[in-house]
């Protein structure tokens, strides 16, 4: 079997454990149990509920990895960024395993995990431009190597995925909002409502979604006042128009990134889109066009590994293992927020 790394992910509302072979990078085992249904009633993730569910579910998944415990070489866990109370659940399990099995502990940055979802079961390639779009973050990154990942810009307020969640909540469509809003949008007209494109007139290299979200809220309130109910047709047109503005904004700011990259001597020639919201098909299509325009190769993770999962955490951990980058069982802590990699 060769040496394996066991990785644990619990930064938000997905409980996941993976086993990855260190030499071949092959994924030997992966299971993820999402808590989406339990949080749907609240229209978003409730941290304490999420933490309790991780405590229930992670041991059940771990049980299935028992036949492989003898082959383990290290235990990896997401420690940053994320919800503190849920990160703690994974960290406690990882520390217990590390201590009980006398195995080194590896601390993994969740966002680095999303980046490495592009390289599951294969070698990484750098340099790389990356758009990270998740429920917690919207960032443009430049990755020169495993160690050199820099944040080029990020959202000034809400994230891209979060804005979909909030629009879905305003329309009482359920949680997570991304896939629901996307499917409603397919049935609607994208130019039915003219929502603002955030930071359009400014050269500012940043993302913002709160103004757009407010414009959507005002439109919904107006409709409720005028008609009392929200028809399916209204919801579809609203979702299509909102999605179009949100994606146009992403694309406009990505264009600035591509433009400045083109003028550099050590320019990246591959561009990856990662994070849960990278599953959005309209976003993939529009970013595909920009990549073609600038002669960049578009990299995407397999759909099932776009959202949170332990396989991507295991993939990062292989790199740390090779560098002997281990954490201390006594002092390793969670870091809910990060400013840099
Ligand atoms: O990466 P992820 O699983 O969790 C975080 O690290 O935050 O991303 C989840 C986010 C949610 O906000 C969800 O609504 C959004 O990704 N999302 C989408 C789509 N699928 C998931 N947003 C837009 N379009 C989608 N198809
Ligand atoms: Zn994530």
CSV table of C-alpha atoms and ligand atoms in Angstrom, one decimal:
chain,number,residue,atom,x,y,z
A,1,UNK,CA,0.0,0.0,0.0
A,2,UNK,CA,2.9,2.5,0.7
A,3,UNK,CA,2.6,5.4,3.1
A,4,UNK,CA,-0.7,7.2,3.5
A,5,UNK,CA,-1.8,10.6,4.9
A,6,UNK,CA,-5.1,10.8,6.6
A,7,UNK,CA,-6.6,14.3,6.2
A,8,UNK,CA,-9.5,15.9,8.0
A,9,UNK,CA,-11.7,18.9,6.9
A,10,UNK,CA,-14.2,20.6,9.1
A,11,UNK,CA,-13.8,24.3,8.4
A,12,UNK,CA,-17.5,25.0,7.7
A,13,UNK,CA,-20.4,22.7,7.1
A,14,UNK,CA,-18.8,19.6,5.5
A,15,UNK,CA,-17.3,16.8,7.5
A,16,UNK,CA,-14.8,15.0,5.4
A,17,UNK,CA,-11.9,12.6,5.7
A,18,UNK,CA,-9.5,11.3,3.0
A,19,UNK,CA,-6.6,8.9,2.7
A,20,UNK,CA,-4.0,9.8,0.1
A,21,UNK,CA,-1.0,7.8,-1.0
A,22,UNK,CA,2.1,10.0,-0.5
A,23,UNK,CA,4.2,8.7,-3.5
A,24,UNK,CA,1.5,8.3,-6.2
A,25,UNK,CA,-0.9,11.0,-4.8
A,26,UNK,CA,-3.6,8.5,-5.4
A,27,UNK,CA,-6.8,9.1,-3.4
A,28,UNK,CA,-7.4,5.8,-1.6
A,29,UNK,CA,-10.5,6.8,0.4
A,30,UNK,CA,-12.7,9.9,0.5
A,31,UNK,CA,-16.0,10.6,2.2
A,32,UNK,CA,-17.8,13.8,2.8
A,33,UNK,CA,-21.0,14.3,4.7
A,34,UNK,CA,-22.6,17.7,4.1
A,35,UNK,CA,-24.7,19.4,6.7
A,36,UNK,CA,-26.6,21.5,4.1
A,37,UNK,CA,-30.0,20.0,4.9
A,38,UNK,CA,-29.6,20.8,8.7
A,39,UNK,CA,-28.6,24.4,8.0
A,40,UNK,CA,-31.2,25.0,5.3
A,41,UNK,CA,-34.0,25.8,7.8
A,42,UNK,CA,-31.8,28.7,9.0
A,43,UNK,CA,-30.9,30.0,5.6
A,44,UNK,CA,-27.2,29.7,6.4
A,45,UNK,CA,-24.6,27.9,8.5
A,46,UNK,CA,-25.2,28.0,12.3
A,47,UNK,CA,-21.7,27.5,13.8
A,48,UNK,CA,-22.7,25.7,17.0
A,49,UNK,CA,-25.0,23.3,15.2
A,50,UNK,CA,-22.2,22.7,12.6
A,51,UNK,CA,-19.7,21.9,15.4
A,52,UNK,CA,-22.1,19.4,17.1
A,53,UNK,CA,-22.7,17.7,13.7
A,54,UNK,CA,-19.0,17.4,13.0
A,55,UNK,CA,-18.6,15.8,16.5
A,56,UNK,CA,-21.2,13.2,15.6
A,57,UNK,CA,-20.2,12.5,12.0
A,58,UNK,CA,-16.4,12.6,11.9
A,59,UNK,CA,-16.0,9.5,14.1
A,60,UNK,CA,-18.4,7.6,11.8
A,61,UNK,CA,-16.3,8.4,8.8
A,62,UNK,CA,-13.1,7.7,10.7
A,63,UNK,CA,-14.3,4.2,11.5
A,64,UNK,CA,-14.2,3.3,7.8
A,65,UNK,CA,-10.5,4.2,7.6
A,66,UNK,CA,-9.6,1.6,10.2
A,67,UNK,CA,-8.2,-1.0,7.8
A,68,UNK,CA,-5.6,1.6,6.6
A,69,UNK,CA,-4.4,2.9,10.0
A,70,UNK,CA,-1.3,0.7,9.9
A,71,UNK,CA,-0.2,2.4,6.6
A,72,UNK,CA,-0.5,5.9,7.9
A,73,UNK,CA,2.6,8.2,7.9
A,74,UNK,CA,0.9,11.5,9.0
A,75,UNK,CA,-2.3,13.1,10.1
A,76,UNK,CA,-3.3,16.4,8.3
A,77,UNK,CA,-6.0,18.8,9.3
A,78,UNK,CA,-7.5,22.1,8.2
A,79,UNK,CA,-6.6,24.7,10.8
A,80,UNK,CA,-7.3,28.0,9.0
A,81,UNK,CA,-9.4,29.9,7.9
A,82,UNK,CA,-12.9,29.0,8.9
A,83,UNK,CA,-15.4,28.9,11.7
A,84,UNK,CA,-13.4,28.5,14.9
A,85,UNK,CA,-15.8,26.1,16.6
A,86,UNK,CA,-15.9,23.8,13.6
A,87,UNK,CA,-12.1,23.9,12.9
A,88,UNK,CA,-11.7,22.9,16.6
A,89,UNK,CA,-13.6,19.6,16.0
A,90,UNK,CA,-11.2,18.5,13.2
A,91,UNK,CA,-8.2,19.7,15.1
A,92,UNK,CA,-9.1,17.7,18.3
A,93,UNK,CA,-9.6,14.6,16.2
A,94,UNK,CA,-6.3,15.1,14.4
A,95,UNK,CA,-4.4,15.7,17.7
A,96,UNK,CA,-5.9,12.6,19.3
A,97,UNK,CA,-4.9,10.5,16.3
A,98,UNK,CA,-1.4,12.0,16.1
A,99,UNK,CA,-0.8,11.4,19.8
A,100,UNK,CA,-2.4,7.9,19.9
A,101,UNK,CA,-0.7,6.6,16.7
A,102,UNK,CA,2.5,8.5,17.3
A,103,UNK,CA,2.3,10.1,13.9
A,104,UNK,CA,3.4,13.6,12.8
A,105,UNK,CA,0.8,16.3,12.5
A,106,UNK,CA,0.4,18.6,9.5
A,107,UNK,CA,-1.5,21.9,9.6
A,108,UNK,CA,-3.2,22.8,6.3
A,109,UNK,CA,-4.6,26.2,5.1
A,110,UNK,CA,-8.1,25.6,3.6
A,111,UNK,CA,-7.6,28.1,0.8
A,112,UNK,CA,-4.4,26.4,-0.2
A,113,UNK,CA,-6.5,23.2,-0.2
A,114,UNK,CA,-8.9,24.8,-2.8
A,115,UNK,CA,-5.9,25.7,-4.9
A,116,UNK,CA,-4.5,22.2,-4.8
A,117,UNK,CA,-7.9,20.8,-5.8
A,118,UNK,CA,-6.6,21.5,-9.3
A,119,UNK,CA,-3.8,19.0,-8.7
A,120,UNK,CA,-5.5,16.0,-7.1
A,121,UNK,CA,-3.8,12.8,-8.1
A,122,UNK,CA,-1.3,14.7,-10.3
A,123,UNK,CA,1.7,17.0,-10.2
A,124,UNK,CA,1.2,20.7,-9.5
A,125,UNK,CA,2.2,23.3,-12.1
A,126,UNK,CA,3.4,26.8,-11.3
A,127,UNK,CA,3.3,29.8,-11.8
A,128,UNK,CA,-0.4,30.1,-11.8
A,129,UNK,CA,-3.1,32.8,-11.6
A,130,UNK,CA,-6.1,31.8,-9.5
A,131,UNK,CA,-9.6,33.0,-8.9
A,132,UNK,CA,-10.9,31.6,-5.6
A,133,UNK,CA,-14.6,31.9,-5.2
A,134,UNK,CA,-16.2,30.2,-2.1
A,135,UNK,CA,-18.7,31.0,0.5
A,136,UNK,CA,-16.1,32.7,2.7
A,137,UNK,CA,-13.7,34.2,0.2
A,138,UNK,CA,-13.4,35.9,-3.2
A,139,UNK,CA,-9.8,36.4,-4.1
A,140,UNK,CA,-7.3,36.6,-7.0
A,141,UNK,CA,-4.1,34.8,-6.2
A,142,UNK,CA,-0.7,34.5,-7.8
A,143,UNK,CA,1.0,31.2,-7.0
A,144,UNK,CA,4.6,31.0,-8.0
A,145,UNK,CA,5.3,27.9,-6.0
A,146,UNK,CA,4.1,25.9,-3.1
A,147,UNK,CA,5.4,28.5,-0.6
A,148,UNK,CA,4.9,31.7,-2.7
A,149,UNK,CA,1.1,32.3,-2.9
A,150,UNK,CA,0.1,36.0,-2.7
A,151,UNK,CA,-3.3,37.6,-2.5
A,152,UNK,CA,-3.6,40.1,-5.3
A,153,UNK,CA,-7.0,41.4,-4.3
A,154,UNK,CA,-10.1,40.2,-2.5
A,155,UNK,CA,-13.6,41.3,-1.6
A,156,UNK,CA,-14.2,44.4,0.4
A,157,UNK,CA,-17.3,42.9,1.9
A,158,UNK,CA,-19.4,39.8,1.0
A,159,UNK,CA,-18.0,36.9,-1.0
A,160,UNK,CA,-19.3,35.8,-4.4
A,161,UNK,CA,-20.8,32.6,-3.0
A,162,UNK,CA,-22.2,34.3,0.0
A,163,UNK,CA,-24.1,36.8,-2.2
A,164,UNK,CA,-25.8,33.8,-3.9
A,165,UNK,CA,-26.7,32.4,-0.5
A,166,UNK,CA,-28.2,35.7,0.6
A,167,UNK,CA,-30.2,36.2,-2.6
A,168,UNK,CA,-31.6,32.6,-2.2
A,169,UNK,CA,-32.5,33.4,1.4
A,170,UNK,CA,-34.3,36.6,0.4
A,171,UNK,CA,-36.3,34.5,-2.1
A,172,UNK,CA,-36.8,31.7,0.5
A,173,UNK,CA,-35.2,29.2,-2.0
A,174,UNK,CA,-33.1,27.3,0.5
A,175,UNK,CA,-29.4,26.8,1.3
A,176,UNK,CA,-26.8,26.7,-0.2
A,177,UNK,CA,-28.0,29.4,-2.6
A,178,UNK,CA,-25.4,29.0,-5.4
A,179,UNK,CA,-26.8,25.9,-7.2
A,180,UNK,CA,-30.4,27.0,-6.6
A,181,UNK,CA,-29.9,30.5,-7.9
A,182,UNK,CA,-28.0,29.2,-10.9
A,183,UNK,CA,-30.8,26.8,-11.8
A,184,UNK,CA,-33.4,29.5,-11.5
A,185,UNK,CA,-31.3,31.8,-13.6
A,186,UNK,CA,-31.4,29.3,-16.4
A,187,UNK,CA,-35.1,29.9,-16.7
A,188,UNK,CA,-34.9,33.7,-16.6
A,189,UNK,CA,-33.9,36.7,-18.6
A,190,UNK,CA,-30.5,38.2,-17.6
A,191,UNK,CA,-31.4,41.7,-18.8
A,192,UNK,CA,-34.8,41.8,-17.2
A,193,UNK,CA,-33.6,43.9,-14.3
A,194,UNK,CA,-30.7,46.2,-14.7
A,195,UNK,CA,-28.8,45.7,-11.4
A,196,UNK,CA,-25.5,47.6,-10.9
A,197,UNK,CA,-22.2,46.0,-11.8
A,198,UNK,CA,-20.2,46.6,-8.7
A,199,UNK,CA,-17.2,49.0,-8.9
A,200,UNK,CA,-17.8,49.2,-12.6
A,201,UNK,CA,-16.8,52.8,-13.2
A,202,UNK,CA,-13.8,52.6,-11.0
A,203,UNK,CA,-10.4,51.3,-12.0
A,204,UNK,CA,-10.3,49.9,-8.4
A,205,UNK,CA,-8.9,46.4,-8.4
A,206,UNK,CA,-11.2,44.8,-5.8
A,207,UNK,CA,-14.4,42.9,-5.4
A,208,UNK,CA,-17.6,44.0,-3.7
A,209,UNK,CA,-21.0,42.3,-3.6
A,210,UNK,CA,-22.9,44.1,-0.8
A,211,UNK,CA,-24.3,46.9,-3.1
A,212,UNK,CA,-25.5,44.4,-5.6
A,213,UNK,CA,-27.1,42.4,-2.9
A,214,UNK,CA,-28.9,45.5,-1.6
A,215,UNK,CA,-30.2,46.4,-5.1
A,216,UNK,CA,-31.7,42.8,-5.3
A,217,UNK,CA,-33.2,43.3,-1.8
A,218,UNK,CA,-34.9,46.6,-2.9
A,219,UNK,CA,-36.3,44.9,-6.1
A,220,UNK,CA,-37.8,42.1,-4.0
A,221,UNK,CA,-39.4,44.5,-1.6
A,222,UNK,CA,-40.9,46.5,-4.4
A,223,UNK,CA,-42.3,43.3,-6.0
A,224,UNK,CA,-43.8,42.2,-2.6
A,225,UNK,CA,-45.4,45.7,-2.2
A,226,UNK,CA,-46.9,45.7,-5.7
A,227,UNK,CA,-48.0,42.1,-6.1
A,228,UNK,CA,-48.0,40.6,-2.7
A,229,UNK,CA,-46.3,37.4,-3.9
A,230,UNK,CA,-43.1,36.5,-5.8
A,231,UNK,CA,-44.0,34.5,-8.9
A,232,UNK,CA,-41.7,31.8,-10.3
A,233,UNK,CA,-41.1,34.0,-13.3
A,234,UNK,CA,-40.1,37.0,-11.1
A,235,UNK,CA,-37.6,34.7,-9.2
A,236,UNK,CA,-36.1,33.4,-12.4
A,237,UNK,CA,-35.7,36.8,-13.9
A,238,UNK,CA,-34.3,38.2,-10.7
A,239,UNK,CA,-31.8,35.3,-10.3
A,240,UNK,CA,-30.7,35.6,-14.0
A,241,UNK,CA,-30.2,39.4,-13.7
A,242,UNK,CA,-28.3,39.1,-10.4
A,243,UNK,CA,-26.1,36.3,-11.6
A,244,UNK,CA,-25.2,38.2,-14.7
A,245,UNK,CA,-24.2,41.3,-12.7
A,246,UNK,CA,-22.2,39.3,-10.2
A,247,UNK,CA,-20.3,37.3,-12.9
A,248,UNK,CA,-19.8,40.4,-15.1
A,249,UNK,CA,-18.1,42.1,-12.0
A,250,UNK,CA,-15.8,39.1,-11.5
A,251,UNK,CA,-14.9,39.0,-15.1
A,252,UNK,CA,-14.2,42.7,-15.3
A,253,UNK,CA,-11.8,42.6,-12.3
A,254,UNK,CA,-10.2,39.4,-13.6
A,255,UNK,CA,-9.5,41.2,-16.9
A,256,UNK,CA,-7.4,43.8,-15.0
A,257,UNK,CA,-5.4,40.8,-13.5
A,258,UNK,CA,-4.9,39.2,-16.9
A,259,UNK,CA,-3.8,42.6,-18.4
A,260,UNK,CA,-1.2,43.3,-15.7
A,261,UNK,CA,0.1,39.7,-16.0
A,262,UNK,CA,0.5,40.0,-19.7
A,263,UNK,CA,3.0,42.9,-19.1
A,264,UNK,CA,5.3,40.8,-16.8
A,265,UNK,CA,8.4,38.9,-17.9
A,266,UNK,CA,7.6,35.9,-15.6
A,267,UNK,CA,3.9,35.9,-16.5
A,268,UNK,CA,1.7,32.9,-15.6
A,269,UNK,CA,0.2,31.0,-18.5
A,270,UNK,CA,-2.3,28.9,-16.6
A,271,UNK,CA,-5.3,30.2,-14.7
A,272,UNK,CA,-7.3,28.2,-12.2
A,273,UNK,CA,-10.8,28.7,-10.8
A,274,UNK,CA,-11.3,27.1,-7.4
A,275,UNK,CA,-13.8,27.0,-4.5
A,276,UNK,CA,-17.4,25.9,-4.2
A,277,UNK,CA,-18.7,28.6,-6.6
A,278,UNK,CA,-16.3,27.5,-9.3
A,279,UNK,CA,-19.0,25.0,-10.1
A,280,UNK,CA,-21.0,27.8,-11.7
A,281,UNK,CA,-21.3,27.0,-15.4
A,282,UNK,CA,-21.8,30.6,-16.6
A,283,UNK,CA,-18.7,31.7,-14.7
A,284,UNK,CA,-16.7,28.8,-16.2
A,285,UNK,CA,-17.9,29.8,-19.7
A,286,UNK,CA,-17.1,33.5,-19.3
A,287,UNK,CA,-13.7,32.9,-17.7
A,288,UNK,CA,-13.0,30.3,-20.5
A,289,UNK,CA,-13.4,33.1,-23.0
A,290,UNK,CA,-10.9,35.5,-21.2
A,291,UNK,CA,-8.4,32.7,-20.9
A,292,UNK,CA,-8.6,32.1,-24.7
A,293,UNK,CA,-8.2,35.8,-25.3
A,294,UNK,CA,-5.0,35.9,-23.3
A,295,UNK,CA,-3.7,32.5,-24.4
A,296,UNK,CA,-3.9,31.1,-20.9
A,297,UNK,CA,-4.8,27.5,-20.1
A,298,UNK,CA,-7.9,27.2,-17.9
A,299,UNK,CA,-7.6,24.8,-15.0
A,300,UNK,CA,-10.7,23.5,-13.1
A,301,UNK,CA,-11.1,20.9,-10.4
A,302,UNK,CA,-13.4,18.0,-10.9
A,303,UNK,CA,-17.0,19.2,-10.0
A,304,UNK,CA,-17.2,17.0,-6.9
A,305,UNK,CA,-14.0,18.5,-5.5
A,306,UNK,CA,-14.9,22.2,-6.1
A,307,UNK,CA,-16.7,22.5,-2.7
A,308,UNK,CA,-15.1,21.7,0.6
A,309,UNK,CA,-13.5,18.2,0.9
A,310,UNK,CA,-10.6,16.4,2.6
A,311,UNK,CA,-9.0,15.2,-0.6
A,312,UNK,CA,-7.6,18.7,-1.4
A,313,UNK,CA,-6.4,18.9,2.2
A,314,UNK,CA,-4.5,15.6,1.8
A,315,UNK,CA,-3.0,16.9,-1.5
A,316,UNK,CA,-1.5,19.9,0.2
A,317,UNK,CA,-0.3,17.7,3.1
A,318,UNK,CA,1.8,15.6,0.7
A,319,UNK,CA,3.8,18.7,-0.2
A,320,UNK,CA,4.2,19.6,3.5
A,321,UNK,CA,5.2,16.0,4.3
A,322,UNK,CA,8.0,16.1,1.7
A,323,UNK,CA,9.3,19.3,3.2
A,324,UNK,CA,9.2,17.9,6.7
A,325,UNK,CA,6.8,20.7,7.7
A,326,UNK,CA,5.1,19.3,10.8
A,327,UNK,CA,3.2,21.0,13.6
A,328,UNK,CA,3.4,20.5,17.3
A,329,UNK,CA,0.6,18.5,18.9
A,330,UNK,CA,1.0,20.6,22.1
A,331,UNK,CA,0.8,24.1,20.4
A,332,UNK,CA,-1.1,23.8,17.1
A,333,UNK,CA,-4.1,26.1,17.2
A,334,UNK,CA,-6.9,27.2,14.9
A,335,UNK,CA,-6.8,30.5,13.1
A,336,UNK,CA,-10.3,31.6,11.9
A,337,UNK,CA,-9.0,34.4,9.8
A,338,UNK,CA,-5.9,34.9,7.7
A,339,UNK,CA,-4.4,38.0,6.0
A,340,UNK,CA,-1.8,36.1,3.9
A,341,UNK,CA,-0.7,32.6,3.1
B,1,LIG,O1,-15.8,26.3,-1.1
B,1,LIG,P1,-17.1,26.1,-0.5
B,1,LIG,O2,-17.7,24.7,-0.5
B,1,LIG,O3,-17.1,26.5,1.0
B,1,LIG,C1,-16.4,27.5,1.5
B,1,LIG,O4,-15.1,27.4,1.7
B,1,LIG,O5,-16.9,28.6,1.7
B,1,LIG,O6,-18.1,27.1,-1.2
B,1,LIG,C2,-19.5,27.1,-0.9
B,1,LIG,C3,-20.1,28.4,-1.5
B,1,LIG,C4,-21.5,28.6,-1.1
B,1,LIG,O7,-21.7,30.0,-0.8
B,1,LIG,C5,-22.4,28.2,-2.3
B,1,LIG,O8,-23.6,28.9,-2.4
B,1,LIG,C6,-21.4,28.6,-3.4
B,1,LIG,O9,-20.1,28.2,-3.0
B,1,LIG,N1,-21.8,27.9,-4.7
B,1,LIG,C7,-22.1,28.5,-5.8
B,1,LIG,C8,-22.4,27.5,-6.8
B,1,LIG,N2,-22.2,26.3,-6.1
B,1,LIG,C9,-21.8,26.5,-4.9
B,1,LIG,N3,-22.2,29.8,-6.1
B,1,LIG,C10,-22.6,30.1,-7.4
B,1,LIG,N4,-22.9,29.2,-8.3
B,1,LIG,C11,-22.9,27.9,-8.1
B,1,LIG,N5,-23.2,27.0,-9.0
B,2,LIG,ZN1,-14.0,26.1,1.0
